mmCIF file with all atom_site columns, N, CA and C in Angstrom:
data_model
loop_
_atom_site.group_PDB
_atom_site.id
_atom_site.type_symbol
_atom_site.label_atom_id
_atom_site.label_alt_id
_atom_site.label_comp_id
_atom_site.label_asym_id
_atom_site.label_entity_id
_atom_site.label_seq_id
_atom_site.pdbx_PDB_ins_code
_atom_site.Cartn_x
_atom_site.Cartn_y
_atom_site.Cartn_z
_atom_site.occupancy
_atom_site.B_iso_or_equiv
_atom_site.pdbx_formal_charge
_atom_site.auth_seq_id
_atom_site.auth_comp_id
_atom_site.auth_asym_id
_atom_site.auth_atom_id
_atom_site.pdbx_PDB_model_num
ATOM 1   N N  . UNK Z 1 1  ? 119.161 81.931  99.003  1.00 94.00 ? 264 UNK Z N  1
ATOM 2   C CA . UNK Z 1 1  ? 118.673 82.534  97.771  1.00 94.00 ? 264 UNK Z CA 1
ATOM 3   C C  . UNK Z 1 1  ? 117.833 83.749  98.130  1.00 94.00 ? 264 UNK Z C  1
ATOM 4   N N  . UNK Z 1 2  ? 118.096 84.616  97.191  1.00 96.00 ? 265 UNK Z N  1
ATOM 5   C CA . UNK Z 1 2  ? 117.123 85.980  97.811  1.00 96.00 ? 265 UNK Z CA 1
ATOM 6   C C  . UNK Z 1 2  ? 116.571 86.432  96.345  1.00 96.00 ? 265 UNK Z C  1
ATOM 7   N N  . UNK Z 1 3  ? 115.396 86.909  96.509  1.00 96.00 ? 266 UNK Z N  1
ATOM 8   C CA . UNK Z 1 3  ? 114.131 87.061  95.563  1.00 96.00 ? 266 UNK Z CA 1
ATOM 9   C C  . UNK Z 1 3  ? 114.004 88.608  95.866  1.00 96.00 ? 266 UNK Z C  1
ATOM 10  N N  . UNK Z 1 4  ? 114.029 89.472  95.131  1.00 97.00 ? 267 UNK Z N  1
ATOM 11  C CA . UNK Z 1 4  ? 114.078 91.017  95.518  1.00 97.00 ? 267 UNK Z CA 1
ATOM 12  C C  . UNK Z 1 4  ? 112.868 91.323  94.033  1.00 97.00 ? 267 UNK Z C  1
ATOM 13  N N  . UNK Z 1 5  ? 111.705 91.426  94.453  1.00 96.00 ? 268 UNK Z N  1
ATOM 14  C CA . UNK Z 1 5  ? 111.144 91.782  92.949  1.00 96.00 ? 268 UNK Z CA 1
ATOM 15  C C  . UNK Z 1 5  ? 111.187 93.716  93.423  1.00 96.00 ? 268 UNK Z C  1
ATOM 16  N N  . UNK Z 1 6  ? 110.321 94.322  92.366  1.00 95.00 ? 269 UNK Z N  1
ATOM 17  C CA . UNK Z 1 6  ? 110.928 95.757  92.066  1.00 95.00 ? 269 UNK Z CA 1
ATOM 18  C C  . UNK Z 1 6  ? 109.583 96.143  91.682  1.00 95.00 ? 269 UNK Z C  1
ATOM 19  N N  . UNK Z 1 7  ? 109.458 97.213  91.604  1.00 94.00 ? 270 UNK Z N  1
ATOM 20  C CA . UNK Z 1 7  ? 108.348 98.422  91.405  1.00 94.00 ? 270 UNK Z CA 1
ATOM 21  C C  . UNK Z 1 7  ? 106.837 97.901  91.596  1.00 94.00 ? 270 UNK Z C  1
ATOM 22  N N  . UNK Z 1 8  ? 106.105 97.524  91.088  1.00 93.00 ? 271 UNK Z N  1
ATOM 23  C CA . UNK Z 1 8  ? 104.205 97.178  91.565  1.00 93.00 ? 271 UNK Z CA 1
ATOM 24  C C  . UNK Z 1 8  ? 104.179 95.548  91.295  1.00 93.00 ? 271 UNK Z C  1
ATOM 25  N N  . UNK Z 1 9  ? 103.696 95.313  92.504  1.00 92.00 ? 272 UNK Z N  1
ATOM 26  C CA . UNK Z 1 9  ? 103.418 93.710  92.446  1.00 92.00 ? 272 UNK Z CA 1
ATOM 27  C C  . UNK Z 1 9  ? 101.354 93.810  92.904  1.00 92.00 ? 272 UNK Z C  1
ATOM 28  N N  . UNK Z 1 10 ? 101.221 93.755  91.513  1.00 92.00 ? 273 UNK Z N  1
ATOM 29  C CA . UNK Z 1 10 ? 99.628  93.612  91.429  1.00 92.00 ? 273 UNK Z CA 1
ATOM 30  C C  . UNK Z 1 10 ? 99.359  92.685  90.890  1.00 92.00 ? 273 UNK Z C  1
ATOM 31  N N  . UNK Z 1 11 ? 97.868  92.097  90.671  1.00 94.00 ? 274 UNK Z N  1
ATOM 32  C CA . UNK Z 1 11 ? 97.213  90.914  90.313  1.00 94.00 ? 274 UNK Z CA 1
ATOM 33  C C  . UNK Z 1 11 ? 98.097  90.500  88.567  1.00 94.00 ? 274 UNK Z C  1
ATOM 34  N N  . UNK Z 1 12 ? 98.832  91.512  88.050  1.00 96.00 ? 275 UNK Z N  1
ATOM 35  C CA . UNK Z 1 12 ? 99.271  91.329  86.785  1.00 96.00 ? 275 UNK Z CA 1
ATOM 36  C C  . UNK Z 1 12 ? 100.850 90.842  86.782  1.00 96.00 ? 275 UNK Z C  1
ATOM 37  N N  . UNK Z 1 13 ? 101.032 90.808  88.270  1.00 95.00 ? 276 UNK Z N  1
ATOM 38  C CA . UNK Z 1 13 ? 102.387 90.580  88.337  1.00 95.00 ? 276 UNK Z CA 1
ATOM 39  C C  . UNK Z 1 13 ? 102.592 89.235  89.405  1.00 95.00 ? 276 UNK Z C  1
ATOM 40  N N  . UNK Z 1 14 ? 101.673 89.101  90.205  1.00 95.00 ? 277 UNK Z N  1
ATOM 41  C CA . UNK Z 1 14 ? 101.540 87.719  91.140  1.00 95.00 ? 277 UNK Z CA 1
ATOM 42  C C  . UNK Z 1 14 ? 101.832 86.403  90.529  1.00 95.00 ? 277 UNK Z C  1
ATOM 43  N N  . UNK Z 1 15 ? 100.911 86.220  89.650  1.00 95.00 ? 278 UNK Z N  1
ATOM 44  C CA . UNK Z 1 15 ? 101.485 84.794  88.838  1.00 95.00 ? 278 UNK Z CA 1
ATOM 45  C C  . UNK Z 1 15 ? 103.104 84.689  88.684  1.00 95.00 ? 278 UNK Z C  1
ATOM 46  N N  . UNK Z 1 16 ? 103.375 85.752  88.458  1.00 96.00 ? 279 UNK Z N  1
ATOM 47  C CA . UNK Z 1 16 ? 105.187 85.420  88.122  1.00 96.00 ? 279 UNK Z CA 1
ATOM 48  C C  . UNK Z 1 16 ? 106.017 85.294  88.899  1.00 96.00 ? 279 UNK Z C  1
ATOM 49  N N  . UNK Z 1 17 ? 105.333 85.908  90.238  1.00 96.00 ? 280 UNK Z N  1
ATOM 50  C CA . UNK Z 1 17 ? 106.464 85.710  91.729  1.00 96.00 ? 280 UNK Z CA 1
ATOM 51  C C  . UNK Z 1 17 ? 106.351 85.036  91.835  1.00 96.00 ? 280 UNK Z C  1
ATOM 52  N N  . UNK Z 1 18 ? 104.758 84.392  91.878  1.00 95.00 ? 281 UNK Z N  1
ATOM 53  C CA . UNK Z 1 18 ? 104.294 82.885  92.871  1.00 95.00 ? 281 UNK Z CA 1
ATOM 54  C C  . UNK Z 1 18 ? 104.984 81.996  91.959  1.00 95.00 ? 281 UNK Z C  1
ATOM 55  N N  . UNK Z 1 19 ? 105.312 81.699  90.918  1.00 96.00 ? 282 UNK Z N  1
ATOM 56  C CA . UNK Z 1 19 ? 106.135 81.210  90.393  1.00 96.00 ? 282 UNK Z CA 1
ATOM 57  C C  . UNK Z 1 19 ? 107.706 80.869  90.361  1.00 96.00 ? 282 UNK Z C  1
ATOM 58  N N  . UNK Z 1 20 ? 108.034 82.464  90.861  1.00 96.00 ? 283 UNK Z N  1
ATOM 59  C CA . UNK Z 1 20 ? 109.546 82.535  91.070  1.00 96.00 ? 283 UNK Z CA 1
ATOM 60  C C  . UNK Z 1 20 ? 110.070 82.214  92.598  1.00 96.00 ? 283 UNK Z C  1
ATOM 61  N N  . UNK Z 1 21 ? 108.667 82.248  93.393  1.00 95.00 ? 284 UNK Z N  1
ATOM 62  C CA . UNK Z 1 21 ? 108.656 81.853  94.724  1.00 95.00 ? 284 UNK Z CA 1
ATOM 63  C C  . UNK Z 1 21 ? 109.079 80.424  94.546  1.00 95.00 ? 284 UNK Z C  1
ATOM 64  N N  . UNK Z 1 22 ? 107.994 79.753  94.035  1.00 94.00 ? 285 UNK Z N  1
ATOM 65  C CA . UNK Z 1 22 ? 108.332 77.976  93.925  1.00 94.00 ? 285 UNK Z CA 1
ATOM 66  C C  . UNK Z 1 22 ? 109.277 77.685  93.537  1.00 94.00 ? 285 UNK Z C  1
ATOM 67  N N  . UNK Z 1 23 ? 109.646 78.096  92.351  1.00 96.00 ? 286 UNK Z N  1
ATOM 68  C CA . UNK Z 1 23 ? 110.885 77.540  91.626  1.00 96.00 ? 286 UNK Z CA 1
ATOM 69  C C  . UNK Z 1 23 ? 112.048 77.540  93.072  1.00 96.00 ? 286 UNK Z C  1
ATOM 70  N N  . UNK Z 1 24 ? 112.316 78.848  93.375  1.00 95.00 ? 287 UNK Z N  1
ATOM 71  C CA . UNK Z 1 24 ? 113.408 79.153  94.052  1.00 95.00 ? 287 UNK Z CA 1
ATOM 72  C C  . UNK Z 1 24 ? 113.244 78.014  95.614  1.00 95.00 ? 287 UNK Z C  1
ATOM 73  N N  . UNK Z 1 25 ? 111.963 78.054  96.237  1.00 93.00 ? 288 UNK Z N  1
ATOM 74  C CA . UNK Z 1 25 ? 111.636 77.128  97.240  1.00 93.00 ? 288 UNK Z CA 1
ATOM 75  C C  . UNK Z 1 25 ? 111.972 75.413  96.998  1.00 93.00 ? 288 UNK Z C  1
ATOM 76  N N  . UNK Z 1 26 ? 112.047 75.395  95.660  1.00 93.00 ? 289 UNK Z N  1
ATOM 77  C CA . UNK Z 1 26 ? 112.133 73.875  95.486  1.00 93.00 ? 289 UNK Z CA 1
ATOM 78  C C  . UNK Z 1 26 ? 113.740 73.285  95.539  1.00 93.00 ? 289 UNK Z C  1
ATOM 79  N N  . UNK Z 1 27 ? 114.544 74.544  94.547  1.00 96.00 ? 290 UNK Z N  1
ATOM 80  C CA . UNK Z 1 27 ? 116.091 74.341  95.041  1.00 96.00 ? 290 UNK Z CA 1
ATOM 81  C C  . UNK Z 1 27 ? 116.383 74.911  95.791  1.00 96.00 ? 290 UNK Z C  1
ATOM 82  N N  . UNK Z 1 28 ? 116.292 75.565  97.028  1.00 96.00 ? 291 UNK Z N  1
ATOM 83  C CA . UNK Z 1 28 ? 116.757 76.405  98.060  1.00 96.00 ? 291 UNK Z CA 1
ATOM 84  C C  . UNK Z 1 28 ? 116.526 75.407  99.255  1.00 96.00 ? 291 UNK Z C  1
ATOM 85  N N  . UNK Z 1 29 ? 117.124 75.431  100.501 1.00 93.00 ? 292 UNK Z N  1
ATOM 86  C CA . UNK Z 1 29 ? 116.509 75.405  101.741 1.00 93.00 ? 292 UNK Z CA 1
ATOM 87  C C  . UNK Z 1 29 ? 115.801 76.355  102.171 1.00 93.00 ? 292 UNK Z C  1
ATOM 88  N N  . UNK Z 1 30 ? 116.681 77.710  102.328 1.00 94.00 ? 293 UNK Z N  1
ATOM 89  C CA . UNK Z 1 30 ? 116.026 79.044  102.398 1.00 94.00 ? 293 UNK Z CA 1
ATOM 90  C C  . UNK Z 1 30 ? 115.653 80.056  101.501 1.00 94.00 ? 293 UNK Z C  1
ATOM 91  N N  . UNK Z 1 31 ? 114.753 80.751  101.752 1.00 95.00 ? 294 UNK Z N  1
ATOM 92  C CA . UNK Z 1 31 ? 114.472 81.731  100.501 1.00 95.00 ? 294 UNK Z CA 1
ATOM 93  C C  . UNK Z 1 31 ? 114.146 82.900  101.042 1.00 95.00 ? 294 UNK Z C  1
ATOM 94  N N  . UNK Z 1 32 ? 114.916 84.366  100.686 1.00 96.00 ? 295 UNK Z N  1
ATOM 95  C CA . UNK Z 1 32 ? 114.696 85.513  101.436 1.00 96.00 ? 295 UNK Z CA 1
ATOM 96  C C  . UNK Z 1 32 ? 113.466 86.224  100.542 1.00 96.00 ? 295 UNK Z C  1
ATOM 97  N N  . UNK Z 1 33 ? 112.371 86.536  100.689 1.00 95.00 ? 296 UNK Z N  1
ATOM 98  C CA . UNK Z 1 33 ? 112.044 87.587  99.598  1.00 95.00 ? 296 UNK Z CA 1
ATOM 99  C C  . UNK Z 1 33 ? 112.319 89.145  100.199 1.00 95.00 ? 296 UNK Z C  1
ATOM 100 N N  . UNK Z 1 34 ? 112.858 90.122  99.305  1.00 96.00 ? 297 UNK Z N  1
ATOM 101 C CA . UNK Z 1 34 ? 113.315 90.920  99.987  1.00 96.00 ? 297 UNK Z CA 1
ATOM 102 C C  . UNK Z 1 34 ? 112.080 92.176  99.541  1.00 96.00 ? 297 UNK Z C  1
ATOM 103 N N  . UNK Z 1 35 ? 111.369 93.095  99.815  1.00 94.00 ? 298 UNK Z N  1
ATOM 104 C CA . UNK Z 1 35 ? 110.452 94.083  99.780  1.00 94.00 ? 298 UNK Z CA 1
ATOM 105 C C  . UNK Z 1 35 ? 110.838 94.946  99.418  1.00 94.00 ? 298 UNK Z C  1
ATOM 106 N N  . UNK Z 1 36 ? 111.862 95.230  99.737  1.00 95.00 ? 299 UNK Z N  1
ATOM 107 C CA . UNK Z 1 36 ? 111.995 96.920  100.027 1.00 95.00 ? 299 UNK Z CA 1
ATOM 108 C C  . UNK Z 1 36 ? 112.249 97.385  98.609  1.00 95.00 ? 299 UNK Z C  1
ATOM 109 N N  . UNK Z 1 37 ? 112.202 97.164  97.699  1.00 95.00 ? 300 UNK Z N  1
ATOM 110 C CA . UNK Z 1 37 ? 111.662 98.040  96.278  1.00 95.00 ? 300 UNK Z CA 1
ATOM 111 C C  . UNK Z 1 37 ? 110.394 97.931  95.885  1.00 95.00 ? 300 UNK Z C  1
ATOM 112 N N  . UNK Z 1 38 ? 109.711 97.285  96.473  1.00 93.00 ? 301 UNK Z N  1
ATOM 113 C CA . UNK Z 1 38 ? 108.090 96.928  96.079  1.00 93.00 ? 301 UNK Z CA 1
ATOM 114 C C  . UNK Z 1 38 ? 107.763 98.816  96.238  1.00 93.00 ? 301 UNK Z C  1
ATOM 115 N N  . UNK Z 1 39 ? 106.799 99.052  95.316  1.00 90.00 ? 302 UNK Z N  1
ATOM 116 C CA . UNK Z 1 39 ? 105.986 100.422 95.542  1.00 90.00 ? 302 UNK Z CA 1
ATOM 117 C C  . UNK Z 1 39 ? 104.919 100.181 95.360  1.00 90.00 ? 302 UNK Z C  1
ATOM 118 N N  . UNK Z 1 40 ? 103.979 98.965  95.427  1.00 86.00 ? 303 UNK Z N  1
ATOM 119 C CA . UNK Z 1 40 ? 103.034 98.818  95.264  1.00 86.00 ? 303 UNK Z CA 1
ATOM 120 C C  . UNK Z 1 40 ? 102.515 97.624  95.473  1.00 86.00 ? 303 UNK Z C  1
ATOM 121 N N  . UNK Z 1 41 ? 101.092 97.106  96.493  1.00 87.00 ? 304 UNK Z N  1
ATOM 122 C CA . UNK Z 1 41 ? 101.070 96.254  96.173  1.00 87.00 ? 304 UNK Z CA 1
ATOM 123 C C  . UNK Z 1 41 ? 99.483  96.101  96.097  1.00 87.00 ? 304 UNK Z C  1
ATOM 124 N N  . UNK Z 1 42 ? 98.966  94.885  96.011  1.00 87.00 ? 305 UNK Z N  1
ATOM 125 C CA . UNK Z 1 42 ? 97.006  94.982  95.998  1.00 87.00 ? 305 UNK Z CA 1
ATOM 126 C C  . UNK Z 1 42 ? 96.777  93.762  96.709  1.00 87.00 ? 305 UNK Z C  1
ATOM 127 N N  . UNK Z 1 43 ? 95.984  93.300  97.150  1.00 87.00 ? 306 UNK Z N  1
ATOM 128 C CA . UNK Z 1 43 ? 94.871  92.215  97.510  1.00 87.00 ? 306 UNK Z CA 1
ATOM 129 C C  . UNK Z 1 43 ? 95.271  91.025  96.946  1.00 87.00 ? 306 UNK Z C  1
ATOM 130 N N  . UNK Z 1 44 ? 95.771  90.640  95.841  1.00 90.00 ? 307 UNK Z N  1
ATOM 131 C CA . UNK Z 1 44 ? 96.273  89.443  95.269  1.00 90.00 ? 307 UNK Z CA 1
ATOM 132 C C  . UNK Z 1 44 ? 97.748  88.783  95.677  1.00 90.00 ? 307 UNK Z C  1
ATOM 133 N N  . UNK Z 1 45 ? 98.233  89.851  95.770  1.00 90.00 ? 308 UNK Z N  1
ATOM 134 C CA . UNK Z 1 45 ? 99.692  90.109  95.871  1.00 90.00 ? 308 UNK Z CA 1
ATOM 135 C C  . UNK Z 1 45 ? 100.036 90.121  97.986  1.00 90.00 ? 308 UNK Z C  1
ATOM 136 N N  . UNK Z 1 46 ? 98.921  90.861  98.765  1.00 88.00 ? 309 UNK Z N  1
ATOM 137 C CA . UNK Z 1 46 ? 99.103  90.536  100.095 1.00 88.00 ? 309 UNK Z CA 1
ATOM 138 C C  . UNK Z 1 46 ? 98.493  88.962  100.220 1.00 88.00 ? 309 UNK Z C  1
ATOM 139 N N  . UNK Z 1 47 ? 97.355  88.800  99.642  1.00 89.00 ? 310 UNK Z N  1
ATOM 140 C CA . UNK Z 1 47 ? 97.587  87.354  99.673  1.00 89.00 ? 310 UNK Z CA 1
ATOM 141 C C  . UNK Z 1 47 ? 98.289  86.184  99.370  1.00 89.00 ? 310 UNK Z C  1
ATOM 142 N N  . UNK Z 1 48 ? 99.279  86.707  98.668  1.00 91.00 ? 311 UNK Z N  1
ATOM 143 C CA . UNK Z 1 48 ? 100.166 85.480  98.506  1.00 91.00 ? 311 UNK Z CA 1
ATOM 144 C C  . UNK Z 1 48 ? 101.438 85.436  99.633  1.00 91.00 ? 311 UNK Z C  1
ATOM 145 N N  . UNK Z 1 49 ? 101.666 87.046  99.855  1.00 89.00 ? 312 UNK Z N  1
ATOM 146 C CA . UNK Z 1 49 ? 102.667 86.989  101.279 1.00 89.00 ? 312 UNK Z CA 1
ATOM 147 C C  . UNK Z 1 49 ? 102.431 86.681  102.574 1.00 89.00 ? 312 UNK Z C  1
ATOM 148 N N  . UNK Z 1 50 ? 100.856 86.742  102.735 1.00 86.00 ? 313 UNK Z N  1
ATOM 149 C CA . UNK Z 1 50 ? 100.318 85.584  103.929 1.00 86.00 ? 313 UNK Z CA 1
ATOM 150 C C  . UNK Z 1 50 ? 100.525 84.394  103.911 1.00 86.00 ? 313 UNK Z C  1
ATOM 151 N N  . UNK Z 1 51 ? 100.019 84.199  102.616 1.00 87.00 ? 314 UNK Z N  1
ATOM 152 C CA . UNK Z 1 51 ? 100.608 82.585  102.384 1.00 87.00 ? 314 UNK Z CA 1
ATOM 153 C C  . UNK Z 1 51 ? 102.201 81.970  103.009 1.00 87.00 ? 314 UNK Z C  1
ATOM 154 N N  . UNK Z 1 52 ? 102.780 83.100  102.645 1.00 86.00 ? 315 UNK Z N  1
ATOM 155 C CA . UNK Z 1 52 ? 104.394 82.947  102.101 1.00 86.00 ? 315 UNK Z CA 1
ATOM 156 C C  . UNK Z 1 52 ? 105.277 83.087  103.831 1.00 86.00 ? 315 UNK Z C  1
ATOM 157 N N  . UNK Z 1 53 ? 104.567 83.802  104.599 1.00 81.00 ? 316 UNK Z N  1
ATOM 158 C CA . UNK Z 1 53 ? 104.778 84.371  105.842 1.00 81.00 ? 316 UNK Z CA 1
ATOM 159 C C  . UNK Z 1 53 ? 104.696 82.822  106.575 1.00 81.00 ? 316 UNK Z C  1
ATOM 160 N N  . UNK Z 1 54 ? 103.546 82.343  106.321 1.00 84.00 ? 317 UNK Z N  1
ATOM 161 C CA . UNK Z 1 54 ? 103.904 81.101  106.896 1.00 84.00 ? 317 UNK Z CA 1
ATOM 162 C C  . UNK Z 1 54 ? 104.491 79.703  106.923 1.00 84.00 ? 317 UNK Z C  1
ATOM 163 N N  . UNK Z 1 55 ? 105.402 79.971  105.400 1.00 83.00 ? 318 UNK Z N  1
ATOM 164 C CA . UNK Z 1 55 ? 105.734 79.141  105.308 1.00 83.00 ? 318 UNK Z CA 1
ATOM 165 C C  . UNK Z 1 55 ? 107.792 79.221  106.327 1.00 83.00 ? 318 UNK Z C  1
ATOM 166 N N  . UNK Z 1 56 ? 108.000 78.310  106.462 1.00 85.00 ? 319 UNK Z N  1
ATOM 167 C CA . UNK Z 1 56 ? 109.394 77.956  107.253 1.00 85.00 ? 319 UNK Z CA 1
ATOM 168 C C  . UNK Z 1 56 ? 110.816 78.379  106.604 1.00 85.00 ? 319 UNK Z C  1
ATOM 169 N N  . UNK Z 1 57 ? 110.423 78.118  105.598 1.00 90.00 ? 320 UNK Z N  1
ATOM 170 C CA . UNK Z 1 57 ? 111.397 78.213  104.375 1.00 90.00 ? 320 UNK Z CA 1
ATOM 171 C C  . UNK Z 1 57 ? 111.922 79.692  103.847 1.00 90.00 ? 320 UNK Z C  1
ATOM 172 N N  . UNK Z 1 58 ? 110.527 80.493  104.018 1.00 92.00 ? 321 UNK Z N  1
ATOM 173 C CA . UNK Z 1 58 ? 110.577 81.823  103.310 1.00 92.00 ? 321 UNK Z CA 1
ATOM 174 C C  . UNK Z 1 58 ? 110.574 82.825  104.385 1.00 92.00 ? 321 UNK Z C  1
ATOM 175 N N  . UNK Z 1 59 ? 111.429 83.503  104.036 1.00 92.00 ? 322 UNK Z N  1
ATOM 176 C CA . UNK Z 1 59 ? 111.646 84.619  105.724 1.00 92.00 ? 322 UNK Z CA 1
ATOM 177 C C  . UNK Z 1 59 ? 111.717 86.084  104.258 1.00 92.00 ? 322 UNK Z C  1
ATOM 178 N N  . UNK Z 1 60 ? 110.695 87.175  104.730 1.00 91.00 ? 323 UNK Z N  1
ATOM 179 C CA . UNK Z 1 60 ? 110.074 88.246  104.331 1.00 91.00 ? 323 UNK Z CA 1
ATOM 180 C C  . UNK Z 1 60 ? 111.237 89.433  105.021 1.00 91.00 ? 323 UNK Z C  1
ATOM 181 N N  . UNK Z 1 61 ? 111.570 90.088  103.971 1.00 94.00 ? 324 UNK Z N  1
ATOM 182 C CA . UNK Z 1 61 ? 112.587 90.896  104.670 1.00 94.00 ? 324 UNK Z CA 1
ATOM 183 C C  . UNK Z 1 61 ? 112.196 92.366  103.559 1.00 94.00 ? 324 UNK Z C  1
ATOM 184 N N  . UNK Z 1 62 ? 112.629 93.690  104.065 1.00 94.00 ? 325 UNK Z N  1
ATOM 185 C CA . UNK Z 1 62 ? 112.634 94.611  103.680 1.00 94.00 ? 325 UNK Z CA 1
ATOM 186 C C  . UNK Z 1 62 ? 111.168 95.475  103.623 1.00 94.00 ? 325 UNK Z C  1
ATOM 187 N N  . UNK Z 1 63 ? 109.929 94.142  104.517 1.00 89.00 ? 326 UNK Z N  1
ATOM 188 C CA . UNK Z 1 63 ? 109.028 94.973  104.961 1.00 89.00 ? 326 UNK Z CA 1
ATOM 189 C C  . UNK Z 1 63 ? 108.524 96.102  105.168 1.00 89.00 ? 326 UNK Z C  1
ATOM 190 N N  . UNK Z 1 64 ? 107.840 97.068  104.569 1.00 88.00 ? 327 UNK Z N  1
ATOM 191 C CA . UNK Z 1 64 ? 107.350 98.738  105.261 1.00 88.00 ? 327 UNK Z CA 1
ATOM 192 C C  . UNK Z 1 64 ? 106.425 98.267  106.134 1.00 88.00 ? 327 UNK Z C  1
ATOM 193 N N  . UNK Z 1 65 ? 106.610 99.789  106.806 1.00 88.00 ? 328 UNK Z N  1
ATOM 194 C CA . UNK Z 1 65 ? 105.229 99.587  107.699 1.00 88.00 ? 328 UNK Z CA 1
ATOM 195 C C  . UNK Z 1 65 ? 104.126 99.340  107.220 1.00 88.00 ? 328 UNK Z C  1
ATOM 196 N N  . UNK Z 1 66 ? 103.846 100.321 106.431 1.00 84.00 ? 329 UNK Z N  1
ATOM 197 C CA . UNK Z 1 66 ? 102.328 99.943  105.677 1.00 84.00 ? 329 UNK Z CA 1
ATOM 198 C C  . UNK Z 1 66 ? 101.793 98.428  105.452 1.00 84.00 ? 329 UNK Z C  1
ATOM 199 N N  . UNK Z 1 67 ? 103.049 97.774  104.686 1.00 82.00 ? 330 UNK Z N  1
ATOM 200 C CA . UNK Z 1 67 ? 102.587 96.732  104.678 1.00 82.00 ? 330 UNK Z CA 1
ATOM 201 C C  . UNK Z 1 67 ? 102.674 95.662  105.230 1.00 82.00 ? 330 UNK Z C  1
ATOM 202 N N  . UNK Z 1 68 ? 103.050 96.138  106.979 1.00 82.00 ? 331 UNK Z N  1
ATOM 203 C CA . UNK Z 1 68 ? 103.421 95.203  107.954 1.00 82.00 ? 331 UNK Z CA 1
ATOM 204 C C  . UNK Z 1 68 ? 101.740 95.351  108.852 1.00 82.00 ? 331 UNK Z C  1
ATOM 205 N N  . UNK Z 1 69 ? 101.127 97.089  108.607 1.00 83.00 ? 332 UNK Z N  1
ATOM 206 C CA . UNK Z 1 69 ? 100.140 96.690  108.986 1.00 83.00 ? 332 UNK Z CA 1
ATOM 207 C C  . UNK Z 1 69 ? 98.613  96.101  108.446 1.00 83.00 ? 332 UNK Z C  1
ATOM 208 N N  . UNK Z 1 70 ? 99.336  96.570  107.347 1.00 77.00 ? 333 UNK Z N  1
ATOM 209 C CA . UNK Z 1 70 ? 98.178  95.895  106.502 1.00 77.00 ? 333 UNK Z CA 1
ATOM 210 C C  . UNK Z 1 70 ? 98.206  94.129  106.558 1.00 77.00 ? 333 UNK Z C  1
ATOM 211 N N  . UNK Z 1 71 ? 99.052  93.593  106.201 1.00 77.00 ? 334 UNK Z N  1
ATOM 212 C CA . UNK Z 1 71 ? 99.203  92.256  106.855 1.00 77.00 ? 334 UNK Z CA 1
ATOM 213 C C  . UNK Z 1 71 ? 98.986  91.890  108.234 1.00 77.00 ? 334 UNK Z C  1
ATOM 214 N N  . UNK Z 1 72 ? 99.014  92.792  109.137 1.00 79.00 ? 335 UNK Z N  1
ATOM 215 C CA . UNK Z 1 72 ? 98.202  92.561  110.424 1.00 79.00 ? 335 UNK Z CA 1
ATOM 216 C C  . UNK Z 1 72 ? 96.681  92.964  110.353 1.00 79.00 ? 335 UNK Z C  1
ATOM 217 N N  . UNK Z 1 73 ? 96.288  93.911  109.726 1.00 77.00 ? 336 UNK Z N  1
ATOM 218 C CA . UNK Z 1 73 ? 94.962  94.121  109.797 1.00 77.00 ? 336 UNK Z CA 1
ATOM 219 C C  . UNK Z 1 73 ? 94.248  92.531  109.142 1.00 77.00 ? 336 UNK Z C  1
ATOM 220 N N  . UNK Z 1 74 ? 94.736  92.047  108.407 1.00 71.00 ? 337 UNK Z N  1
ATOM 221 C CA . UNK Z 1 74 ? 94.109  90.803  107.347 1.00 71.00 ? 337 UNK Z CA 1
ATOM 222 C C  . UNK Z 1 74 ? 94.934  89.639  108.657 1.00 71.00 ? 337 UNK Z C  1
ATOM 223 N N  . UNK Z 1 75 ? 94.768  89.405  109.581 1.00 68.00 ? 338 UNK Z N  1
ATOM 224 C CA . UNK Z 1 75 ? 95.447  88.494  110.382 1.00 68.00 ? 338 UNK Z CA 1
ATOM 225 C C  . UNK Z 1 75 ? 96.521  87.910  110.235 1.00 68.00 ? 338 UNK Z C  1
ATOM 226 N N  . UNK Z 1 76 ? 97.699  88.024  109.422 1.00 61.00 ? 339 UNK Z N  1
ATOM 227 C CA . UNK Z 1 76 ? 98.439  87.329  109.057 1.00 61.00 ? 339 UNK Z CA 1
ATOM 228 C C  . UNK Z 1 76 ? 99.914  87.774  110.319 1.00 61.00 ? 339 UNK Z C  1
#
């Protein structure tokens, strides 16, 4: 299953992934979320892909740099 959300994922838009995250995690084995249309993201929203980074299930794809280092700067 692959999860591709699109344009700004901010504190107004998190509730609905983290949502569409679970749903999809509960019938899936695997779950891709895919990035690469994200243009935006904030503090609410990298925190939930830390979360998400570690989980087994969910493999993060379409990553930018930016927000490969910004997720390294926050330890993840």
């Amino acid at each position: 299953m692959i999860l591709k959300p699109a344009g700004d994922l901010t504190i107004f838009e998190v509730g609905a992934l983290y949502e569409e995250i679970k749903q999809a995690v509960t019938a899936h084995p695997q779950v891709e979320l895919d990035l690469s249309e994200v243009d935006t993201l904030d503090a609410s929203t990298m925190q939930l892909l830390i979360a998400v980074r570690r989980s087994e299930r969910i493999v993060l794809t379409g990553v930018t740099d930016p927000m490969r280092s910004r997720m390294a700067e926050l330890g993840a």
